């Protein structure tokens, strides 16, 4: 997401960084808030490669919405000092981590995750961004994943089976 105020008809256009590299595709926007949304190029490349190989483009979900939050907010949520240090060391360019924003009522995640839970690891891999999370979920449809989180400074682990996003998304 970025405050770039692209106009209608820009969907599918390349998003170029300050070095002139294509880094994403424009996926839509909101003229009311001058906000645009982008699809990271890595996810587009994956889909293209799967299509070229004649394979299905899987999309996984745990029916949970995450938000990227800066470290100062994470500390207020109780992020442990050692967790922050590990995340900063692993991803020095990142300025925060993912936090549960909301969970789909009635989903498998509903009774296990709460708004404000900080996502630390998935399948023992330290995660601080959306694209690595999506990569794991998209490749794990139908299989369980282990999530390590912190709630109010207390670490906990849950296991959830990744659902097929295509199967639960209405077609009309």
PDB file of C-alpha atoms in Angstrom:
ATOM      1  CA  UNK A   1       0.000   0.000   0.000  1.00  0.00           C
ATOM      2  CA  UNK A   2       1.225   3.492  -0.747  1.00  0.00           C
ATOM      3  CA  UNK A   3      -0.072   7.048  -0.910  1.00  0.00           C
ATOM      4  CA  UNK A   4       0.502   7.489  -4.628  1.00  0.00           C
ATOM      5  CA  UNK A   5      -3.008   8.337  -5.820  1.00  0.00           C
ATOM      6  CA  UNK A   6      -2.948   6.411  -9.090  1.00  0.00           C
ATOM      7  CA  UNK A   7      -5.979   6.937 -11.299  1.00  0.00           C
ATOM      8  CA  UNK A   8      -8.674   4.557 -12.522  1.00  0.00           C
ATOM      9  CA  UNK A   9      -7.438   2.323 -15.290  1.00  0.00           C
ATOM     10  CA  UNK A  10      -3.986   1.971 -13.719  1.00  0.00           C
ATOM     11  CA  UNK A  11      -4.591  -1.590 -12.517  1.00  0.00           C
ATOM     12  CA  UNK A  12      -1.964  -3.940 -13.907  1.00  0.00           C
ATOM     13  CA  UNK A  13       0.508  -1.117 -14.509  1.00  0.00           C
ATOM     14  CA  UNK A  14       4.066  -1.594 -13.258  1.00  0.00           C
ATOM     15  CA  UNK A  15       5.161   0.120 -10.067  1.00  0.00           C
ATOM     16  CA  UNK A  16       8.693   1.479 -10.411  1.00  0.00           C
ATOM     17  CA  UNK A  17      11.017   2.323  -7.503  1.00  0.00           C
ATOM     18  CA  UNK A  18      13.417   5.259  -7.369  1.00  0.00           C
ATOM     19  CA  UNK A  19      16.141   3.178  -9.071  1.00  0.00           C
ATOM     20  CA  UNK A  20      13.830   2.468 -12.029  1.00  0.00           C
ATOM     21  CA  UNK A  21      13.192  -1.193 -11.115  1.00  0.00           C
ATOM     22  CA  UNK A  22       9.740  -2.719 -11.461  1.00  0.00           C
ATOM     23  CA  UNK A  23       8.832  -3.901  -7.958  1.00  0.00           C
ATOM     24  CA  UNK A  24       5.063  -4.526  -8.108  1.00  0.00           C
ATOM     25  CA  UNK A  25       1.884  -4.291 -10.160  1.00  0.00           C
ATOM     26  CA  UNK A  26      -0.830  -1.753  -9.439  1.00  0.00           C
ATOM     27  CA  UNK A  27      -3.816  -3.691  -8.089  1.00  0.00           C
ATOM     28  CA  UNK A  28      -6.296  -0.897  -7.304  1.00  0.00           C
ATOM     29  CA  UNK A  29      -6.831   2.192  -5.266  1.00  0.00           C
ATOM     30  CA  UNK A  30      -9.097   4.482  -3.321  1.00  0.00           C
ATOM     31  CA  UNK A  31      -9.587   7.974  -4.702  1.00  0.00           C
ATOM     32  CA  UNK A  32     -11.201   9.057  -1.433  1.00  0.00           C
ATOM     33  CA  UNK A  33      -7.976   8.489   0.495  1.00  0.00           C
ATOM     34  CA  UNK A  34      -5.391   8.857  -2.303  1.00  0.00           C
ATOM     35  CA  UNK A  35      -4.172   5.351  -1.480  1.00  0.00           C
ATOM     36  CA  UNK A  36      -3.120   2.675  -3.949  1.00  0.00           C
ATOM     37  CA  UNK A  37      -2.565  -1.035  -3.429  1.00  0.00           C
ATOM     38  CA  UNK A  38       0.118  -3.121  -5.093  1.00  0.00           C
ATOM     39  CA  UNK A  39       0.758  -6.786  -5.760  1.00  0.00           C
ATOM     40  CA  UNK A  40       4.410  -7.617  -5.002  1.00  0.00           C
ATOM     41  CA  UNK A  41       6.247  -8.742  -8.123  1.00  0.00           C
ATOM     42  CA  UNK A  42       7.455 -11.970  -6.516  1.00  0.00           C
ATOM     43  CA  UNK A  43       3.879 -13.244  -6.239  1.00  0.00           C
ATOM     44  CA  UNK A  44       3.213 -12.301  -9.882  1.00  0.00           C
ATOM     45  CA  UNK A  45       6.353 -14.131 -11.010  1.00  0.00           C
ATOM     46  CA  UNK A  46       5.299 -17.240  -9.067  1.00  0.00           C
ATOM     47  CA  UNK A  47       1.856 -17.241 -10.694  1.00  0.00           C
ATOM     48  CA  UNK A  48       3.357 -16.809 -14.168  1.00  0.00           C
ATOM     49  CA  UNK A  49       5.827 -19.669 -13.643  1.00  0.00           C
ATOM     50  CA  UNK A  50       3.055 -22.002 -12.425  1.00  0.00           C
ATOM     51  CA  UNK A  51       0.868 -21.112 -15.417  1.00  0.00           C
ATOM     52  CA  UNK A  52       3.788 -21.699 -17.807  1.00  0.00           C
ATOM     53  CA  UNK A  53       4.311 -25.132 -16.231  1.00  0.00           C
ATOM     54  CA  UNK A  54       0.612 -25.985 -16.571  1.00  0.00           C
ATOM     55  CA  UNK A  55       0.193 -26.123 -12.787  1.00  0.00           C
ATOM     56  CA  UNK A  56      -2.585 -24.548 -10.716  1.00  0.00           C
ATOM     57  CA  UNK A  57      -1.893 -21.222  -8.999  1.00  0.00           C
ATOM     58  CA  UNK A  58      -2.603 -22.129  -5.388  1.00  0.00           C
ATOM     59  CA  UNK A  59      -3.568 -19.493  -2.845  1.00  0.00           C
ATOM     60  CA  UNK A  60      -3.518 -20.359   0.839  1.00  0.00           C
ATOM     61  CA  UNK A  61      -5.280 -18.680   3.737  1.00  0.00           C
ATOM     62  CA  UNK A  62      -5.686 -19.013   7.476  1.00  0.00           C
ATOM     63  CA  UNK A  63      -8.595 -16.540   7.302  1.00  0.00           C
ATOM     64  CA  UNK A  64      -6.698 -13.919   9.269  1.00  0.00           C
ATOM     65  CA  UNK A  65      -5.990 -10.309   8.331  1.00  0.00           C
ATOM     66  CA  UNK A  66      -2.560  -9.027   9.303  1.00  0.00           C
ATOM     67  CA  UNK A  67      -1.259  -5.454   9.448  1.00  0.00           C
ATOM     68  CA  UNK A  68       2.351  -4.333   9.337  1.00  0.00           C
ATOM     69  CA  UNK A  69       3.100  -2.368  12.512  1.00  0.00           C
ATOM     70  CA  UNK A  70       6.284  -0.470  13.468  1.00  0.00           C
ATOM     71  CA  UNK A  71       8.434  -1.623  16.364  1.00  0.00           C
ATOM     72  CA  UNK A  72       7.306   1.192  18.686  1.00  0.00           C
ATOM     73  CA  UNK A  73       3.693  -0.015  18.391  1.00  0.00           C
ATOM     74  CA  UNK A  74       4.806  -3.627  18.804  1.00  0.00           C
ATOM     75  CA  UNK A  75       6.538  -2.744  22.071  1.00  0.00           C
ATOM     76  CA  UNK A  76       3.253  -1.283  23.348  1.00  0.00           C
ATOM     77  CA  UNK A  77       1.605  -4.592  22.438  1.00  0.00           C
ATOM     78  CA  UNK A  78       4.220  -6.362  24.580  1.00  0.00           C
ATOM     79  CA  UNK A  79       6.759  -7.506  21.989  1.00  0.00           C
ATOM     80  CA  UNK A  80       9.658  -9.009  23.898  1.00  0.00           C
ATOM     81  CA  UNK A  81      13.055  -7.319  23.588  1.00  0.00           C
ATOM     82  CA  UNK A  82      14.811 -10.489  22.440  1.00  0.00           C
ATOM     83  CA  UNK A  83      12.179 -11.048  19.724  1.00  0.00           C
ATOM     84  CA  UNK A  84      12.628  -7.513  18.416  1.00  0.00           C
ATOM     85  CA  UNK A  85      16.412  -7.918  18.411  1.00  0.00           C
ATOM     86  CA  UNK A  86      16.160 -11.181  16.455  1.00  0.00           C
ATOM     87  CA  UNK A  87      13.768  -9.645  13.920  1.00  0.00           C
ATOM     88  CA  UNK A  88      15.919  -6.550  13.448  1.00  0.00           C
ATOM     89  CA  UNK A  89      19.003  -8.739  12.982  1.00  0.00           C
ATOM     90  CA  UNK A  90      17.291 -11.041  10.472  1.00  0.00           C
ATOM     91  CA  UNK A  91      15.663  -8.232   8.472  1.00  0.00           C
ATOM     92  CA  UNK A  92      17.599  -4.998   9.141  1.00  0.00           C
ATOM     93  CA  UNK A  93      15.780  -3.036   6.417  1.00  0.00           C
ATOM     94  CA  UNK A  94      12.344  -3.715   7.937  1.00  0.00           C
ATOM     95  CA  UNK A  95      10.864  -1.386  10.521  1.00  0.00           C
ATOM     96  CA  UNK A  96       8.267  -3.665  12.073  1.00  0.00           C
ATOM     97  CA  UNK A  97       6.390  -6.953  12.033  1.00  0.00           C
ATOM     98  CA  UNK A  98       2.967  -8.395  11.243  1.00  0.00           C
ATOM     99  CA  UNK A  99       0.138  -8.205  13.773  1.00  0.00           C
ATOM    100  CA  UNK A 100      -3.250  -9.904  13.711  1.00  0.00           C
ATOM    101  CA  UNK A 101      -5.820  -7.245  12.823  1.00  0.00           C
ATOM    102  CA  UNK A 102      -8.899  -9.477  12.689  1.00  0.00           C
ATOM    103  CA  UNK A 103      -9.898 -13.090  12.284  1.00  0.00           C
ATOM    104  CA  UNK A 104     -12.789 -14.466  10.228  1.00  0.00           C
ATOM    105  CA  UNK A 105     -15.509 -15.510  12.689  1.00  0.00           C
ATOM    106  CA  UNK A 106     -16.116 -19.249  12.641  1.00  0.00           C
ATOM    107  CA  UNK A 107     -12.747 -20.016  11.005  1.00  0.00           C
ATOM    108  CA  UNK A 108     -10.163 -22.356  12.497  1.00  0.00           C
ATOM    109  CA  UNK A 109      -8.166 -19.258  13.517  1.00  0.00           C
ATOM    110  CA  UNK A 110     -11.135 -17.724  15.338  1.00  0.00           C
ATOM    111  CA  UNK A 111     -10.607 -19.382  18.722  1.00  0.00           C
ATOM    112  CA  UNK A 112      -6.801 -19.371  18.539  1.00  0.00           C
ATOM    113  CA  UNK A 113      -5.762 -15.886  17.372  1.00  0.00           C
ATOM    114  CA  UNK A 114      -6.759 -12.450  18.654  1.00  0.00           C
ATOM    115  CA  UNK A 115      -6.312  -8.922  17.366  1.00  0.00           C
ATOM    116  CA  UNK A 116      -2.970  -7.636  18.618  1.00  0.00           C
ATOM    117  CA  UNK A 117      -1.137 -10.976  18.435  1.00  0.00           C
ATOM    118  CA  UNK A 118       2.323 -10.417  16.946  1.00  0.00           C
ATOM    119  CA  UNK A 119       3.391 -12.989  14.348  1.00  0.00           C
ATOM    120  CA  UNK A 120       6.981 -14.051  14.977  1.00  0.00           C
ATOM    121  CA  UNK A 121       7.591 -17.281  13.017  1.00  0.00           C
ATOM    122  CA  UNK A 122       5.839 -19.613  10.609  1.00  0.00           C
ATOM    123  CA  UNK A 123       7.233 -23.152  10.411  1.00  0.00           C
ATOM    124  CA  UNK A 124      10.253 -21.988  12.443  1.00  0.00           C
ATOM    125  CA  UNK A 125      11.039 -19.208   9.907  1.00  0.00           C
ATOM    126  CA  UNK A 126      11.234 -15.689  11.353  1.00  0.00           C
ATOM    127  CA  UNK A 127       8.825 -13.489   9.367  1.00  0.00           C
ATOM    128  CA  UNK A 128       8.511  -9.719   9.302  1.00  0.00           C
ATOM    129  CA  UNK A 129       6.624  -9.134   6.051  1.00  0.00           C
ATOM    130  CA  UNK A 130       3.656 -10.095   3.918  1.00  0.00           C
ATOM    131  CA  UNK A 131       5.398 -11.641   0.919  1.00  0.00           C
ATOM    132  CA  UNK A 132       7.234 -14.396   2.844  1.00  0.00           C
ATOM    133  CA  UNK A 133       4.007 -15.206   4.724  1.00  0.00           C
ATOM    134  CA  UNK A 134       2.022 -15.440   1.493  1.00  0.00           C
ATOM    135  CA  UNK A 135       4.709 -17.640  -0.068  1.00  0.00           C
ATOM    136  CA  UNK A 136       4.473 -20.128   2.800  1.00  0.00           C
ATOM    137  CA  UNK A 137       0.663 -20.152   2.813  1.00  0.00           C
ATOM    138  CA  UNK A 138       0.339 -20.444  -0.972  1.00  0.00           C
ATOM    139  CA  UNK A 139       2.647 -23.476  -0.997  1.00  0.00           C
ATOM    140  CA  UNK A 140       1.000 -25.163   2.006  1.00  0.00           C
ATOM    141  CA  UNK A 141      -2.668 -25.474   0.947  1.00  0.00           C
ATOM    142  CA  UNK A 142      -4.203 -28.453   2.738  1.00  0.00           C
ATOM    143  CA  UNK A 143      -1.306 -28.899   5.155  1.00  0.00           C
ATOM    144  CA  UNK A 144      -0.713 -27.618   8.692  1.00  0.00           C
ATOM    145  CA  UNK A 145       1.576 -24.701   9.492  1.00  0.00           C
ATOM    146  CA  UNK A 146       3.053 -23.830  12.867  1.00  0.00           C
ATOM    147  CA  UNK A 147       2.648 -20.208  13.928  1.00  0.00           C
ATOM    148  CA  UNK A 148       4.702 -18.722  16.756  1.00  0.00           C
ATOM    149  CA  UNK A 149       3.207 -15.519  18.126  1.00  0.00           C
ATOM    150  CA  UNK A 150       3.350 -13.211  21.134  1.00  0.00           C
ATOM    151  CA  UNK A 151       0.334 -11.911  23.020  1.00  0.00           C
ATOM    152  CA  UNK A 152       1.021  -9.292  25.653  1.00  0.00           C
ATOM    153  CA  UNK A 153       4.657 -10.385  25.866  1.00  0.00           C
ATOM    154  CA  UNK A 154       3.819 -14.066  26.247  1.00  0.00           C
ATOM    155  CA  UNK A 155       4.970 -16.402  23.464  1.00  0.00           C
ATOM    156  CA  UNK A 156       2.587 -19.109  22.267  1.00  0.00           C
ATOM    157  CA  UNK A 157       2.338 -21.536  19.369  1.00  0.00           C
ATOM    158  CA  UNK A 158      -0.643 -22.695  17.325  1.00  0.00           C
ATOM    159  CA  UNK A 159      -0.996 -25.088  14.439  1.00  0.00           C
ATOM    160  CA  UNK A 160      -3.496 -24.359  11.660  1.00  0.00           C
ATOM    161  CA  UNK A 161      -4.288 -26.139   8.422  1.00  0.00           C
ATOM    162  CA  UNK A 162      -3.958 -23.803   5.443  1.00  0.00           C
ATOM    163  CA  UNK A 163      -7.202 -23.541   3.499  1.00  0.00           C
ATOM    164  CA  UNK A 164      -7.615 -23.143  -0.258  1.00  0.00           C
ATOM    165  CA  UNK A 165      -8.555 -19.490  -0.772  1.00  0.00           C
ATOM    166  CA  UNK A 166     -10.106 -20.280  -4.159  1.00  0.00           C
ATOM    167  CA  UNK A 167     -12.408 -22.895  -2.579  1.00  0.00           C
ATOM    168  CA  UNK A 168     -13.798 -20.531   0.082  1.00  0.00           C
ATOM    169  CA  UNK A 169     -14.104 -17.417  -2.087  1.00  0.00           C
ATOM    170  CA  UNK A 170     -17.563 -16.891  -3.630  1.00  0.00           C
ATOM    171  CA  UNK A 171     -17.530 -17.014  -7.423  1.00  0.00           C
ATOM    172  CA  UNK A 172     -20.497 -14.661  -7.785  1.00  0.00           C
TER     173      UNK A 172
END
